[in-house]
Amino acid sequence: METVMDAINFIDINKSSRVPMYQQIVDSIINNISNGNIVLNEKLPSINTISEDFYLSRDTVEKAYSILKERNIIVSIPRRGYYVSKIETTHKLKILFLVNKLSSYKMRIYNSFLDRIGVNSKIDLVIYHCDEFVFLNTLKNNKSGYDYYVIMPHFKTDKLQHASYTEEALRAINSIPKNKLIILDNLMLPIEKDVAAVYQEFDKDIYDALKIGISKISKYKKMILFYPEKSVYPFPRRILHGFRKFCLENEIDFEILSEVCDDMVFIKGDLFITIEETDLVNLVNQIREKEFIMGEEIGVISYNDTPLKQLLGIAVVSTDFKIMGLMAAEMILNNDKSRVKVPFHFIDRASV
């Protein structure tokens, strides 16, 4: 067996690289275990040794060793040091990814997460359709065996209204070890502060986004928000609260409707905000049929951006779904337990 001093020779640090130093340590050790340079039960250099030899902070080396310990590649023995405990390093991270609905923007989150997390992961994607029963059964049948649980908590009540959680769902979420849990998209549930999260603030987000677009919005006489009161996939009511607050503070006449009706009455100076995709399609078709000029006589803003809306020139208020998935993956890769609010934007296009 090689000595500790031999093992340190296999650690390769490139300080001009954009790869974080702790990740370079992790990669060096894993690669050299894979090719046999570092073997099972071999003692690794101490944190102080690596820190001093490579002029790195102890925190950097500790973070690298912490990641290796979490993946069960090394083990720490008190007063003796760190030892290789596994030589099979091709074990993939197993991640359960729980999404409340299958939509284009939810899939953008998932695909961004998938791209960043890399090939050394096995992800089970489960769509629970905002249904408490499906959600609880999924967690019950997968109590163990996963390294991480990424959860988007959105539920529907018996009256088809949105709920951030139910008591049973909350108990199930809280039963997951905190170091394995990442809350995505919606953080309005009472969980401990050291649980990682990448989230939106629905009321504040729409309020701030509309405020950014006030110069365009102010040319319209009335704002109409289509908020589906009863939906198979209900939206957070905080969207309503943020919309109302914006209109009241800016003294804008407003109305809230549940859907775009056939033969909708249009008046020049109306600005419509849609949430459901079907409402957007119906609205735009009626505007065109009645020969109003969109962006001049009638304004349209949609909630949540998609490539098609960009192509059609539809203005949006939207979070950055790609960033949301990317940040969640980064938290897993970097063993990061922080909470990050995702940017939310007003994107000005021809429809306003």
Coordinates of C-alpha atoms in Angstrom, one line a residue:
M1 CA 0.0 0.0 0.0
E2 CA 1.2 3.5 -0.8
T3 CA 2.0 6.0 1.9
V4 CA 0.1 9.2 2.7
M5 CA 2.9 11.2 1.1
D6 CA 2.5 9.1 -2.1
A7 CA -1.3 9.8 -2.1
I8 CA -0.8 13.5 -2.0
N9 CA 1.2 13.4 -5.2
F10 CA -2.0 12.3 -7.0
I11 CA -3.9 15.4 -6.0
D12 CA -3.8 17.9 -8.9
I13 CA -4.7 21.6 -8.3
N14 CA -4.8 24.1 -11.1
K15 CA -5.3 27.5 -9.6
S16 CA -5.9 29.1 -13.0
S17 CA -8.9 26.8 -13.6
R18 CA -12.5 28.1 -13.2
V19 CA -13.3 24.8 -11.4
P20 CA -13.6 25.5 -7.6
M21 CA -10.6 24.3 -5.6
Y22 CA -12.6 21.9 -3.4
Q23 CA -14.1 20.3 -6.5
Q24 CA -10.6 19.8 -8.0
I25 CA -9.7 17.9 -4.8
V26 CA -12.8 15.8 -5.0
D27 CA -12.2 15.0 -8.7
S28 CA -8.5 14.2 -8.1
I29 CA -9.2 11.7 -5.4
I30 CA -12.1 10.1 -7.2
N31 CA -10.2 9.8 -10.5
N32 CA -7.2 8.3 -8.8
I33 CA -9.4 5.8 -6.9
S34 CA -10.9 4.8 -10.2
N35 CA -7.6 4.2 -11.9
G36 CA -6.1 2.4 -9.0
N37 CA -3.5 5.0 -7.9
I38 CA -5.3 5.3 -4.5
V39 CA -6.7 2.0 -3.1
L40 CA -9.2 0.8 -0.6
N41 CA -8.4 1.5 3.1
E42 CA -5.6 3.8 2.1
K43 CA -5.0 6.7 4.4
L44 CA -5.4 10.1 2.8
P45 CA -3.4 13.2 3.5
S46 CA -4.8 15.3 6.5
I47 CA -6.7 18.5 5.9
N48 CA -3.7 20.5 7.3
T49 CA -1.3 18.7 4.9
I50 CA -3.3 19.5 1.8
S51 CA -4.0 23.0 3.0
E52 CA -0.3 23.7 3.6
D53 CA 1.1 21.9 0.5
F54 CA -1.3 23.6 -1.9
Y55 CA -1.7 27.0 0.0
L56 CA -5.4 26.5 0.4
S57 CA -7.7 27.4 3.2
R58 CA -8.7 24.7 5.6
D59 CA -12.4 25.4 4.8
T60 CA -11.7 24.5 1.1
V61 CA -10.2 21.1 2.0
E62 CA -12.8 20.4 4.6
K63 CA -15.6 21.1 2.0
A64 CA -13.9 18.6 -0.4
Y65 CA -13.6 15.9 2.3
S66 CA -17.2 16.6 3.5
I67 CA -18.5 15.9 -0.1
L68 CA -16.4 12.7 -0.3
K69 CA -17.7 11.6 3.1
E70 CA -21.4 12.3 2.1
R71 CA -20.8 10.1 -0.9
N72 CA -19.3 7.4 1.3
I73 CA -16.1 7.4 -0.7
I74 CA -14.0 8.2 2.4
V75 CA -14.5 7.7 6.1
S76 CA -13.1 9.7 9.1
I77 CA -11.7 7.7 12.0
P78 CA -11.2 9.7 15.1
R79 CA -7.5 10.4 16.0
R80 CA -6.4 8.4 13.0
G81 CA -7.4 10.4 9.9
Y82 CA -9.3 9.8 6.6
Y83 CA -9.4 6.5 4.8
V84 CA -10.7 5.3 1.4
S85 CA -13.9 3.3 2.2
K86 CA -15.1 2.6 -1.3
I87 CA -13.4 2.0 -4.6
E88 CA -16.5 1.9 -6.6
T89 CA -16.8 5.6 -7.5
T90 CA -19.2 5.2 -10.4
H91 CA -22.2 5.1 -8.0
K92 CA -24.7 7.6 -9.2
L93 CA -26.4 10.1 -7.0
K94 CA -30.1 9.0 -6.7
I95 CA -32.5 11.9 -6.8
L96 CA -36.2 11.9 -6.5
F97 CA -37.6 14.9 -8.3
L98 CA -41.2 15.7 -7.4
V99 CA -43.1 18.1 -9.7
N100 CA -46.7 19.2 -9.1
K101 CA -47.6 19.3 -12.8
L102 CA -46.3 18.7 -16.3
S103 CA -46.0 22.0 -18.0
S104 CA -43.5 23.6 -20.4
Y105 CA -42.0 25.8 -17.7
K106 CA -41.8 23.1 -15.1
M107 CA -40.0 21.0 -17.6
R108 CA -37.5 23.8 -18.3
I109 CA -36.7 23.7 -14.6
Y110 CA -36.2 19.9 -14.7
N111 CA -34.2 20.0 -18.0
S112 CA -31.9 22.7 -16.6
F113 CA -31.4 20.7 -13.4
L114 CA -30.7 17.6 -15.5
D115 CA -28.1 19.3 -17.7
R116 CA -26.2 20.7 -14.7
I117 CA -26.3 17.7 -12.4
G118 CA -24.5 15.6 -15.0
V119 CA -24.3 12.0 -16.0
N120 CA -23.2 10.8 -12.6
S121 CA -26.8 11.0 -11.3
K122 CA -29.9 8.9 -11.6
I123 CA -33.1 11.1 -11.4
D124 CA -36.6 9.7 -10.9
L125 CA -39.1 12.3 -12.1
V126 CA -42.5 12.0 -10.6
I127 CA -45.5 14.2 -11.4
Y128 CA -48.0 14.2 -8.6
H129 CA -50.6 16.5 -10.2
C130 CA -51.0 18.7 -7.0
D131 CA -52.7 15.6 -5.5
E132 CA -51.9 15.0 -1.8
F133 CA -52.7 11.3 -2.1
V134 CA -50.2 10.7 -5.0
F135 CA -47.6 12.9 -3.2
L136 CA -47.9 11.0 0.1
N137 CA -47.8 7.6 -1.6
T138 CA -44.7 8.5 -3.6
L139 CA -42.8 9.5 -0.5
K140 CA -44.1 6.5 1.4
N141 CA -42.9 4.1 -1.3
N142 CA -39.5 5.9 -1.5
K143 CA -38.6 6.4 2.2
S144 CA -35.0 5.5 1.6
G145 CA -32.6 4.8 -1.3
Y146 CA -32.3 8.4 -2.5
D147 CA -29.5 10.8 -1.8
Y148 CA -31.6 13.8 -2.4
Y149 CA -35.3 14.8 -2.6
V150 CA -36.1 17.8 -4.7
I151 CA -39.7 18.9 -4.1
M152 CA -42.0 21.5 -5.6
P153 CA -44.8 21.9 -3.1
H154 CA -48.1 22.9 -4.7
F155 CA -51.4 21.2 -3.7
K156 CA -55.1 21.6 -4.4
T157 CA -57.9 21.7 -1.9
D158 CA -61.3 20.0 -2.2
K159 CA -62.5 23.3 -3.7
L160 CA -59.7 23.2 -6.3
Q161 CA -57.9 26.1 -4.8
H162 CA -54.1 26.3 -4.2
A163 CA -52.4 25.3 -1.0
S164 CA -48.7 25.4 -0.3
Y165 CA -49.0 22.3 1.9
T166 CA -51.4 20.1 3.8
E167 CA -50.7 18.9 7.3
E168 CA -50.1 15.3 6.1
A169 CA -47.8 16.5 3.3
L170 CA -45.9 18.7 5.7
R171 CA -45.3 15.8 8.0
A172 CA -44.0 13.7 5.1
I173 CA -41.7 16.5 4.0
N174 CA -40.4 17.1 7.5
S175 CA -39.6 13.3 7.8
I176 CA -37.0 13.7 5.1
P177 CA -33.5 14.3 6.5
K178 CA -32.7 18.0 6.1
N179 CA -29.4 17.4 4.4
K180 CA -31.2 15.4 1.6
L181 CA -34.1 17.9 1.0
I182 CA -34.3 20.8 -1.5
I183 CA -37.5 22.8 -1.7
L184 CA -38.1 24.2 -5.2
D185 CA -40.3 27.0 -6.5
N186 CA -42.6 27.5 -3.4
L187 CA -41.2 28.2 0.1
M188 CA -44.5 29.0 1.8
L189 CA -44.5 26.1 4.2
P190 CA -43.2 25.9 7.8
I191 CA -39.9 24.0 7.6
E192 CA -36.7 24.5 9.4
K193 CA -34.4 27.4 8.2
D194 CA -31.5 25.1 7.4
V195 CA -33.3 23.3 4.6
A196 CA -32.0 24.3 1.2
A197 CA -34.4 26.1 -1.2
V198 CA -34.6 27.9 -4.5
Y199 CA -37.9 29.7 -4.6
Q200 CA -40.2 32.4 -5.9
E201 CA -42.2 35.0 -3.9
F202 CA -45.4 35.1 -5.9
D203 CA -47.0 38.3 -4.4
K204 CA -43.8 40.3 -4.3
D205 CA -42.6 39.0 -7.7
I206 CA -45.6 40.1 -9.7
Y207 CA -45.8 43.4 -7.9
D208 CA -42.2 44.2 -8.5
A209 CA -42.3 43.1 -12.2
L210 CA -45.4 45.2 -12.9
K211 CA -43.7 48.2 -11.2
I212 CA -40.7 47.8 -13.6
G213 CA -43.1 47.9 -16.5
I214 CA -45.1 50.9 -15.2
S215 CA -44.1 53.1 -18.1
K216 CA -45.7 50.8 -20.6
I217 CA -48.6 49.8 -18.3
S218 CA -49.6 53.4 -17.5
K219 CA -50.8 54.1 -21.0
Y220 CA -53.7 51.7 -20.5
K221 CA -57.0 52.7 -18.7
K222 CA -57.8 49.3 -17.1
M223 CA -56.0 46.1 -16.1
I224 CA -57.9 42.8 -16.2
L225 CA -56.3 39.7 -14.6
F226 CA -57.6 36.3 -15.6
Y227 CA -57.1 34.2 -12.5
P228 CA -58.6 30.7 -12.6
E229 CA -60.5 30.3 -9.4
K230 CA -61.0 26.6 -9.9
S231 CA -58.4 24.6 -11.8
V232 CA -57.0 21.1 -12.0
Y233 CA -53.6 22.8 -11.3
P234 CA -54.4 25.9 -9.2
F235 CA -52.1 28.9 -9.0
P236 CA -51.0 30.6 -5.7
R237 CA -53.4 33.2 -4.6
R238 CA -50.5 35.4 -3.7
I239 CA -50.4 36.3 -7.4
L240 CA -53.8 38.0 -6.8
H241 CA -52.5 39.8 -3.7
G242 CA -49.5 41.3 -5.6
F243 CA -51.6 42.3 -8.5
R244 CA -54.2 44.1 -6.3
K245 CA -51.5 45.9 -4.4
F246 CA -49.9 47.2 -7.6
C247 CA -53.2 48.4 -9.0
L248 CA -54.3 50.1 -5.7
E249 CA -51.0 51.8 -5.1
N250 CA -50.8 53.1 -8.6
E251 CA -54.6 54.1 -8.8
I252 CA -55.2 51.8 -11.8
D253 CA -58.7 50.6 -12.4
F254 CA -58.7 46.8 -12.4
E255 CA -60.9 43.7 -12.6
I256 CA -60.3 40.0 -11.8
L257 CA -62.0 37.4 -14.0
S258 CA -61.8 33.6 -13.8
E259 CA -61.4 33.0 -17.5
V260 CA -61.5 34.4 -21.0
C261 CA -65.1 34.1 -22.1
D262 CA -66.2 33.7 -25.7
D263 CA -67.2 37.0 -27.3
M264 CA -65.2 38.9 -24.7
V265 CA -66.1 42.7 -24.6
F266 CA -63.0 44.7 -25.5
I267 CA -62.6 48.4 -24.9
K268 CA -59.6 50.4 -26.2
G269 CA -57.2 50.9 -23.4
D270 CA -57.7 47.5 -21.8
L271 CA -54.6 45.6 -20.6
F272 CA -55.1 41.9 -20.0
I273 CA -52.9 39.6 -17.9
T274 CA -53.3 35.9 -18.5
I275 CA -52.0 33.0 -16.4
E276 CA -53.4 29.9 -18.2
E277 CA -52.0 29.2 -21.6
T278 CA -55.5 28.4 -23.0
D279 CA -56.7 31.8 -21.9
L280 CA -53.8 33.5 -23.7
V281 CA -54.6 31.6 -27.0
N282 CA -58.3 32.4 -26.7
L283 CA -57.6 36.1 -25.9
V284 CA -55.2 36.7 -28.7
N285 CA -57.5 35.0 -31.2
Q286 CA -60.4 37.2 -30.2
I287 CA -58.3 40.4 -30.4
R288 CA -57.3 39.5 -33.9
E289 CA -60.8 38.5 -35.0
K290 CA -62.1 41.9 -33.7
E291 CA -59.2 43.6 -35.5
F292 CA -57.8 45.5 -32.5
I293 CA -54.2 46.4 -32.6
M294 CA -52.4 44.5 -29.9
G295 CA -49.8 46.6 -28.1
E296 CA -51.5 49.8 -29.0
E297 CA -55.3 49.6 -28.5
I298 CA -55.3 46.4 -26.4
G299 CA -52.4 45.2 -24.2
V300 CA -51.5 41.7 -23.3
I301 CA -49.1 40.4 -20.7
S302 CA -48.7 36.7 -19.9
Y303 CA -47.5 35.0 -16.7
N304 CA -44.5 32.7 -17.2
D305 CA -42.3 32.9 -20.3
T306 CA -42.0 30.3 -23.0
P307 CA -40.1 30.2 -26.3
L308 CA -43.4 30.5 -28.1
K309 CA -44.4 33.7 -26.3
Q310 CA -41.0 35.1 -27.2
L311 CA -41.6 34.2 -30.8
L312 CA -45.0 35.7 -30.9
G313 CA -43.9 38.9 -29.1
I314 CA -46.0 38.4 -26.0
A315 CA -44.8 40.5 -23.0
V316 CA -44.4 38.5 -19.8
V317 CA -43.9 38.6 -16.1
S318 CA -41.8 35.6 -15.4
T319 CA -39.2 33.9 -13.2
D320 CA -36.1 32.5 -14.7
F321 CA -36.9 28.7 -14.8
K322 CA -33.5 27.8 -16.2
I323 CA -31.7 29.5 -13.3
M324 CA -34.1 27.8 -10.9
G325 CA -33.1 24.3 -12.1
L326 CA -29.4 25.3 -12.4
M327 CA -29.3 26.6 -8.8
A328 CA -30.9 23.5 -7.4
A329 CA -28.3 21.3 -9.1
E330 CA -25.5 23.5 -7.9
M331 CA -26.7 23.1 -4.3
I332 CA -26.4 19.4 -4.6
L333 CA -23.0 19.4 -6.3
N334 CA -21.6 22.0 -3.9
N335 CA -23.3 20.7 -0.7
D336 CA -24.9 24.1 -0.4
K337 CA -27.7 24.5 2.2
S338 CA -28.6 28.1 1.5
R339 CA -31.9 29.6 0.4
V340 CA -32.0 31.6 -2.9
K341 CA -34.8 33.6 -4.4
V342 CA -34.9 33.3 -8.2
P343 CA -34.9 36.6 -10.2
F344 CA -38.3 37.6 -11.6
H345 CA -38.6 39.9 -14.6
F346 CA -40.9 42.1 -16.6
I347 CA -40.0 41.3 -20.2
D348 CA -41.2 44.0 -22.6
R349 CA -42.4 42.9 -26.0
A350 CA -44.7 44.1 -28.8
S351 CA -48.0 43.1 -27.1
V352 CA -47.8 46.1 -24.7

